[in-house]
């Protein structure tokens, strides 16, 4: 799960999802929700470092390359310096995106089975719990330099 739908309620809103050394941008576009590797294809710099609203594009702060919210290459400053770069081959790498009861799930593996197959049966199991009517009221995040199991068990109480 990368975020909740209410975190990206309008087109042009985005949320950064980090897991280990990966960063994925979840972006609401006019056509739905997309997810991309959060890295400039030129130098690998993060395109966005926080969640945000109203993005017009995804621009790298290093050299200024930018992509449209649909992942297509928008602009390369000094384009003549990059004759081998083709706009058709320079879209941001996309991850699979699906939703379930207000939760947004991503999967970087484009060949993965659909989320509905993985969650088969959960609708009936959680019928009494209307997750789509729930909202996140607090978000706490901290990087802990410990074994994840020790950390998880410490906060299970």
JSON list of C-alpha atoms in Angstrom, two decimals:
[
{"chain": "A", "resi": 1, "resn": "UNK", "atom": "CA", "xyz": [0.00, 0.00, 0.00]},
{"chain": "A", "resi": 2, "resn": "UNK", "atom": "CA", "xyz": [1.49, 3.31, -1.07]},
{"chain": "A", "resi": 3, "resn": "UNK", "atom": "CA", "xyz": [-1.13, 5.79, 0.14]},
{"chain": "A", "resi": 4, "resn": "UNK", "atom": "CA", "xyz": [-4.85, 6.45, 0.58]},
{"chain": "A", "resi": 5, "resn": "UNK", "atom": "CA", "xyz": [-6.99, 8.02, -2.13]},
{"chain": "A", "resi": 6, "resn": "UNK", "atom": "CA", "xyz": [-7.73, 11.04, 0.09]},
{"chain": "A", "resi": 7, "resn": "UNK", "atom": "CA", "xyz": [-3.99, 11.84, 0.11]},
{"chain": "A", "resi": 8, "resn": "UNK", "atom": "CA", "xyz": [-4.17, 12.53, -3.64]},
{"chain": "A", "resi": 9, "resn": "UNK", "atom": "CA", "xyz": [-7.77, 13.77, -4.03]},
{"chain": "A", "resi": 10, "resn": "UNK", "atom": "CA", "xyz": [-7.36, 16.00, -7.12]},
{"chain": "A", "resi": 11, "resn": "UNK", "atom": "CA", "xyz": [-5.62, 15.66, -10.46]},
{"chain": "A", "resi": 12, "resn": "UNK", "atom": "CA", "xyz": [-2.02, 16.94, -10.15]},
{"chain": "A", "resi": 13, "resn": "UNK", "atom": "CA", "xyz": [-1.70, 15.74, -6.53]},
{"chain": "A", "resi": 14, "resn": "UNK", "atom": "CA", "xyz": [1.07, 13.28, -5.73]},
{"chain": "A", "resi": 15, "resn": "UNK", "atom": "CA", "xyz": [2.48, 11.20, -2.90]},
{"chain": "A", "resi": 16, "resn": "UNK", "atom": "CA", "xyz": [5.98, 9.87, -2.51]},
{"chain": "A", "resi": 17, "resn": "UNK", "atom": "CA", "xyz": [6.20, 6.25, -1.35]},
{"chain": "A", "resi": 18, "resn": "UNK", "atom": "CA", "xyz": [9.55, 4.99, -0.07]},
{"chain": "A", "resi": 19, "resn": "UNK", "atom": "CA", "xyz": [10.46, 1.39, 0.61]},
{"chain": "A", "resi": 20, "resn": "UNK", "atom": "CA", "xyz": [14.08, 0.54, 1.37]},
{"chain": "A", "resi": 21, "resn": "UNK", "atom": "CA", "xyz": [16.15, 2.27, -1.31]},
{"chain": "A", "resi": 22, "resn": "UNK", "atom": "CA", "xyz": [13.26, 2.75, -3.75]},
{"chain": "A", "resi": 23, "resn": "UNK", "atom": "CA", "xyz": [11.14, 5.84, -4.18]},
{"chain": "A", "resi": 24, "resn": "UNK", "atom": "CA", "xyz": [7.91, 5.76, -6.15]},
{"chain": "A", "resi": 25, "resn": "UNK", "atom": "CA", "xyz": [5.72, 8.73, -7.05]},
{"chain": "A", "resi": 26, "resn": "UNK", "atom": "CA", "xyz": [1.99, 8.06, -6.99]},
{"chain": "A", "resi": 27, "resn": "UNK", "atom": "CA", "xyz": [0.31, 10.74, -9.12]},
{"chain": "A", "resi": 28, "resn": "UNK", "atom": "CA", "xyz": [-3.35, 11.46, -9.72]},
{"chain": "A", "resi": 29, "resn": "UNK", "atom": "CA", "xyz": [-3.82, 12.49, -13.35]},
{"chain": "A", "resi": 30, "resn": "UNK", "atom": "CA", "xyz": [-6.95, 13.50, -15.22]},
{"chain": "A", "resi": 31, "resn": "UNK", "atom": "CA", "xyz": [-7.12, 9.87, -16.43]},
{"chain": "A", "resi": 32, "resn": "UNK", "atom": "CA", "xyz": [-6.61, 8.14, -13.08]},
{"chain": "A", "resi": 33, "resn": "UNK", "atom": "CA", "xyz": [-3.74, 7.19, -10.83]},
{"chain": "A", "resi": 34, "resn": "UNK", "atom": "CA", "xyz": [-0.23, 6.49, -12.11]},
{"chain": "A", "resi": 35, "resn": "UNK", "atom": "CA", "xyz": [2.98, 5.49, -10.32]},
{"chain": "A", "resi": 36, "resn": "UNK", "atom": "CA", "xyz": [6.53, 6.06, -11.51]},
{"chain": "A", "resi": 37, "resn": "UNK", "atom": "CA", "xyz": [10.04, 5.46, -10.24]},
{"chain": "A", "resi": 38, "resn": "UNK", "atom": "CA", "xyz": [10.92, 8.74, -8.58]},
{"chain": "A", "resi": 39, "resn": "UNK", "atom": "CA", "xyz": [14.19, 9.29, -10.42]},
{"chain": "A", "resi": 40, "resn": "UNK", "atom": "CA", "xyz": [15.38, 11.45, -13.27]},
{"chain": "A", "resi": 41, "resn": "UNK", "atom": "CA", "xyz": [16.36, 9.29, -16.23]},
{"chain": "A", "resi": 42, "resn": "UNK", "atom": "CA", "xyz": [19.35, 11.57, -16.86]},
{"chain": "A", "resi": 43, "resn": "UNK", "atom": "CA", "xyz": [21.12, 11.68, -13.47]},
{"chain": "A", "resi": 44, "resn": "UNK", "atom": "CA", "xyz": [18.93, 9.62, -11.15]},
{"chain": "A", "resi": 45, "resn": "UNK", "atom": "CA", "xyz": [18.06, 12.51, -8.83]},
{"chain": "A", "resi": 46, "resn": "UNK", "atom": "CA", "xyz": [14.70, 12.39, -7.02]},
{"chain": "A", "resi": 47, "resn": "UNK", "atom": "CA", "xyz": [12.03, 14.27, -8.96]},
{"chain": "A", "resi": 48, "resn": "UNK", "atom": "CA", "xyz": [9.95, 14.99, -5.84]},
{"chain": "A", "resi": 49, "resn": "UNK", "atom": "CA", "xyz": [11.04, 14.61, -2.21]},
{"chain": "A", "resi": 50, "resn": "UNK", "atom": "CA", "xyz": [7.70, 15.07, -0.44]},
{"chain": "A", "resi": 51, "resn": "UNK", "atom": "CA", "xyz": [3.97, 14.76, -1.02]},
{"chain": "A", "resi": 52, "resn": "UNK", "atom": "CA", "xyz": [2.34, 17.67, -2.79]},
{"chain": "A", "resi": 53, "resn": "UNK", "atom": "CA", "xyz": [-0.56, 19.20, -4.64]},
{"chain": "A", "resi": 54, "resn": "UNK", "atom": "CA", "xyz": [-1.01, 20.93, -7.98]},
{"chain": "A", "resi": 55, "resn": "UNK", "atom": "CA", "xyz": [2.04, 19.62, -9.85]},
{"chain": "A", "resi": 56, "resn": "UNK", "atom": "CA", "xyz": [2.21, 20.85, -13.43]},
{"chain": "A", "resi": 57, "resn": "UNK", "atom": "CA", "xyz": [5.03, 18.42, -14.27]},
{"chain": "A", "resi": 58, "resn": "UNK", "atom": "CA", "xyz": [7.76, 16.32, -12.69]},
{"chain": "A", "resi": 59, "resn": "UNK", "atom": "CA", "xyz": [11.00, 18.27, -13.04]},
{"chain": "A", "resi": 60, "resn": "UNK", "atom": "CA", "xyz": [14.50, 17.27, -12.00]},
{"chain": "A", "resi": 61, "resn": "UNK", "atom": "CA", "xyz": [16.19, 20.02, -10.01]},
{"chain": "A", "resi": 62, "resn": "UNK", "atom": "CA", "xyz": [19.66, 19.02, -11.28]},
{"chain": "A", "resi": 63, "resn": "UNK", "atom": "CA", "xyz": [19.53, 19.77, -15.02]},
{"chain": "A", "resi": 64, "resn": "UNK", "atom": "CA", "xyz": [15.85, 20.60, -15.47]},
{"chain": "A", "resi": 65, "resn": "UNK", "atom": "CA", "xyz": [14.61, 17.61, -17.44]},
{"chain": "A", "resi": 66, "resn": "UNK", "atom": "CA", "xyz": [10.85, 17.34, -17.00]},
{"chain": "A", "resi": 67, "resn": "UNK", "atom": "CA", "xyz": [8.08, 14.85, -17.57]},
{"chain": "A", "resi": 68, "resn": "UNK", "atom": "CA", "xyz": [4.33, 15.26, -17.97]},
{"chain": "A", "resi": 69, "resn": "UNK", "atom": "CA", "xyz": [2.14, 13.73, -15.29]},
{"chain": "A", "resi": 70, "resn": "UNK", "atom": "CA", "xyz": [1.36, 10.87, -17.69]},
{"chain": "A", "resi": 71, "resn": "UNK", "atom": "CA", "xyz": [5.07, 9.95, -17.54]},
{"chain": "A", "resi": 72, "resn": "UNK", "atom": "CA", "xyz": [5.97, 11.14, -21.03]},
{"chain": "A", "resi": 73, "resn": "UNK", "atom": "CA", "xyz": [9.05, 13.28, -21.55]},
{"chain": "A", "resi": 74, "resn": "UNK", "atom": "CA", "xyz": [8.08, 16.96, -21.64]},
{"chain": "A", "resi": 75, "resn": "UNK", "atom": "CA", "xyz": [11.31, 18.92, -21.96]},
{"chain": "A", "resi": 76, "resn": "UNK", "atom": "CA", "xyz": [15.08, 18.61, -22.05]},
{"chain": "A", "resi": 77, "resn": "UNK", "atom": "CA", "xyz": [16.86, 21.95, -21.66]},
{"chain": "A", "resi": 78, "resn": "UNK", "atom": "CA", "xyz": [19.67, 22.25, -24.24]},
{"chain": "A", "resi": 79, "resn": "UNK", "atom": "CA", "xyz": [18.15, 19.34, -26.13]},
{"chain": "A", "resi": 80, "resn": "UNK", "atom": "CA", "xyz": [20.82, 19.61, -28.85]},
{"chain": "A", "resi": 81, "resn": "UNK", "atom": "CA", "xyz": [23.34, 18.25, -26.28]},
{"chain": "A", "resi": 82, "resn": "UNK", "atom": "CA", "xyz": [21.44, 14.94, -26.19]},
{"chain": "A", "resi": 83, "resn": "UNK", "atom": "CA", "xyz": [21.00, 13.81, -29.81]},
{"chain": "A", "resi": 84, "resn": "UNK", "atom": "CA", "xyz": [20.66, 10.16, -28.78]},
{"chain": "A", "resi": 85, "resn": "UNK", "atom": "CA", "xyz": [17.72, 10.81, -26.44]},
{"chain": "A", "resi": 86, "resn": "UNK", "atom": "CA", "xyz": [14.36, 10.01, -27.97]},
{"chain": "A", "resi": 87, "resn": "UNK", "atom": "CA", "xyz": [11.16, 11.28, -26.35]},
{"chain": "A", "resi": 88, "resn": "UNK", "atom": "CA", "xyz": [9.45, 8.02, -27.32]},
{"chain": "A", "resi": 89, "resn": "UNK", "atom": "CA", "xyz": [12.03, 6.02, -25.34]},
{"chain": "A", "resi": 90, "resn": "UNK", "atom": "CA", "xyz": [12.31, 8.39, -22.37]},
{"chain": "A", "resi": 91, "resn": "UNK", "atom": "CA", "xyz": [9.06, 7.99, -20.48]},
{"chain": "A", "resi": 92, "resn": "UNK", "atom": "CA", "xyz": [9.34, 7.43, -16.73]},
{"chain": "A", "resi": 93, "resn": "UNK", "atom": "CA", "xyz": [9.32, 3.73, -15.78]},
{"chain": "A", "resi": 94, "resn": "UNK", "atom": "CA", "xyz": [5.81, 2.96, -14.61]},
{"chain": "A", "resi": 95, "resn": "UNK", "atom": "CA", "xyz": [4.65, 0.70, -11.80]},
{"chain": "A", "resi": 96, "resn": "UNK", "atom": "CA", "xyz": [1.34, -1.15, -11.64]},
{"chain": "A", "resi": 97, "resn": "UNK", "atom": "CA", "xyz": [-1.36, 0.70, -9.70]},
{"chain": "A", "resi": 98, "resn": "UNK", "atom": "CA", "xyz": [-4.66, -0.53, -8.31]},
{"chain": "A", "resi": 99, "resn": "UNK", "atom": "CA", "xyz": [-7.01, 0.46, -5.52]},
{"chain": "A", "resi": 100, "resn": "UNK", "atom": "CA", "xyz": [-9.01, -1.41, -2.92]},
{"chain": "A", "resi": 101, "resn": "UNK", "atom": "CA", "xyz": [-11.48, 0.32, -0.58]},
{"chain": "A", "resi": 102, "resn": "UNK", "atom": "CA", "xyz": [-9.61, 3.63, -0.67]},
{"chain": "A", "resi": 103, "resn": "UNK", "atom": "CA", "xyz": [-6.11, 2.14, -0.45]},
{"chain": "A", "resi": 104, "resn": "UNK", "atom": "CA", "xyz": [-3.70, 2.70, -3.36]},
{"chain": "A", "resi": 105, "resn": "UNK", "atom": "CA", "xyz": [-1.40, -0.24, -4.05]},
{"chain": "A", "resi": 106, "resn": "UNK", "atom": "CA", "xyz": [1.64, -0.19, -6.31]},
{"chain": "A", "resi": 107, "resn": "UNK", "atom": "CA", "xyz": [3.83, -2.94, -7.70]},
{"chain": "A", "resi": 108, "resn": "UNK", "atom": "CA", "xyz": [7.07, -2.11, -9.57]},
{"chain": "A", "resi": 109, "resn": "UNK", "atom": "CA", "xyz": [6.86, -5.50, -11.33]},
{"chain": "A", "resi": 110, "resn": "UNK", "atom": "CA", "xyz": [4.90, -4.76, -14.53]},
{"chain": "A", "resi": 111, "resn": "UNK", "atom": "CA", "xyz": [4.46, -8.50, -15.10]},
{"chain": "A", "resi": 112, "resn": "UNK", "atom": "CA", "xyz": [2.83, -9.17, -11.72]},
{"chain": "A", "resi": 113, "resn": "UNK", "atom": "CA", "xyz": [-0.65, -10.65, -11.42]},
{"chain": "A", "resi": 114, "resn": "UNK", "atom": "CA", "xyz": [-3.49, -8.18, -10.84]},
{"chain": "A", "resi": 115, "resn": "UNK", "atom": "CA", "xyz": [-4.11, -7.00, -7.29]},
{"chain": "A", "resi": 116, "resn": "UNK", "atom": "CA", "xyz": [-7.65, -8.43, -7.43]},
{"chain": "A", "resi": 117, "resn": "UNK", "atom": "CA", "xyz": [-6.18, -11.95, -7.70]},
{"chain": "A", "resi": 118, "resn": "UNK", "atom": "CA", "xyz": [-3.96, -11.36, -4.68]},
{"chain": "A", "resi": 119, "resn": "UNK", "atom": "CA", "xyz": [-6.82, -9.92, -2.58]},
{"chain": "A", "resi": 120, "resn": "UNK", "atom": "CA", "xyz": [-9.47, -12.42, -3.67]},
{"chain": "A", "resi": 121, "resn": "UNK", "atom": "CA", "xyz": [-11.86, -13.08, -0.79]},
{"chain": "A", "resi": 122, "resn": "UNK", "atom": "CA", "xyz": [-10.98, -10.01, 1.28]},
{"chain": "A", "resi": 123, "resn": "UNK", "atom": "CA", "xyz": [-14.17, -8.16, 0.32]},
{"chain": "A", "resi": 124, "resn": "UNK", "atom": "CA", "xyz": [-16.28, -10.79, 2.04]},
{"chain": "A", "resi": 125, "resn": "UNK", "atom": "CA", "xyz": [-13.90, -11.08, 4.99]},
{"chain": "A", "resi": 126, "resn": "UNK", "atom": "CA", "xyz": [-13.97, -7.33, 5.68]},
{"chain": "A", "resi": 127, "resn": "UNK", "atom": "CA", "xyz": [-17.61, -6.67, 4.72]},
{"chain": "A", "resi": 128, "resn": "UNK", "atom": "CA", "xyz": [-18.35, -5.25, 8.19]},
{"chain": "A", "resi": 129, "resn": "UNK", "atom": "CA", "xyz": [-15.50, -2.74, 7.95]},
{"chain": "A", "resi": 130, "resn": "UNK", "atom": "CA", "xyz": [-16.19, 0.00, 5.37]},
{"chain": "A", "resi": 131, "resn": "UNK", "atom": "CA", "xyz": [-12.56, 0.95, 4.70]},
{"chain": "A", "resi": 132, "resn": "UNK", "atom": "CA", "xyz": [-13.56, 3.27, 1.86]},
{"chain": "A", "resi": 133, "resn": "UNK", "atom": "CA", "xyz": [-15.29, 5.47, 4.49]},
{"chain": "A", "resi": 134, "resn": "UNK", "atom": "CA", "xyz": [-12.20, 5.64, 6.70]},
{"chain": "A", "resi": 135, "resn": "UNK", "atom": "CA", "xyz": [-9.57, 8.35, 6.61]},
{"chain": "A", "resi": 136, "resn": "UNK", "atom": "CA", "xyz": [-6.02, 8.68, 7.82]},
{"chain": "A", "resi": 137, "resn": "UNK", "atom": "CA", "xyz": [-5.95, 11.09, 10.76]},
{"chain": "A", "resi": 138, "resn": "UNK", "atom": "CA", "xyz": [-2.25, 10.82, 11.56]},
{"chain": "A", "resi": 139, "resn": "UNK", "atom": "CA", "xyz": [0.86, 9.69, 9.78]},
{"chain": "A", "resi": 140, "resn": "UNK", "atom": "CA", "xyz": [3.97, 8.89, 11.75]},
{"chain": "A", "resi": 141, "resn": "UNK", "atom": "CA", "xyz": [7.12, 7.78, 9.98]},
{"chain": "A", "resi": 142, "resn": "UNK", "atom": "CA", "xyz": [10.60, 7.19, 11.33]},
{"chain": "A", "resi": 143, "resn": "UNK", "atom": "CA", "xyz": [13.65, 5.42, 10.01]},
{"chain": "A", "resi": 144, "resn": "UNK", "atom": "CA", "xyz": [14.89, 3.07, 12.70]},
{"chain": "A", "resi": 145, "resn": "UNK", "atom": "CA", "xyz": [18.36, 1.57, 12.36]},
{"chain": "A", "resi": 146, "resn": "UNK", "atom": "CA", "xyz": [17.36, -1.79, 13.84]},
{"chain": "A", "resi": 147, "resn": "UNK", "atom": "CA", "xyz": [16.17, -5.17, 12.69]},
{"chain": "A", "resi": 148, "resn": "UNK", "atom": "CA", "xyz": [12.63, -4.59, 11.39]},
{"chain": "A", "resi": 149, "resn": "UNK", "atom": "CA", "xyz": [11.26, -7.51, 13.44]},
{"chain": "A", "resi": 150, "resn": "UNK", "atom": "CA", "xyz": [12.46, -6.00, 16.72]},
{"chain": "A", "resi": 151, "resn": "UNK", "atom": "CA", "xyz": [10.91, -2.67, 15.79]},
{"chain": "A", "resi": 152, "resn": "UNK", "atom": "CA", "xyz": [7.59, -4.24, 14.70]},
{"chain": "A", "resi": 153, "resn": "UNK", "atom": "CA", "xyz": [7.27, -6.27, 17.88]},
{"chain": "A", "resi": 154, "resn": "UNK", "atom": "CA", "xyz": [8.01, -3.22, 20.04]},
{"chain": "A", "resi": 155, "resn": "UNK", "atom": "CA", "xyz": [4.99, -1.40, 18.58]},
{"chain": "A", "resi": 156, "resn": "UNK", "atom": "CA", "xyz": [2.48, -4.29, 18.43]},
{"chain": "A", "resi": 157, "resn": "UNK", "atom": "CA", "xyz": [1.06, -3.51, 21.88]}
]
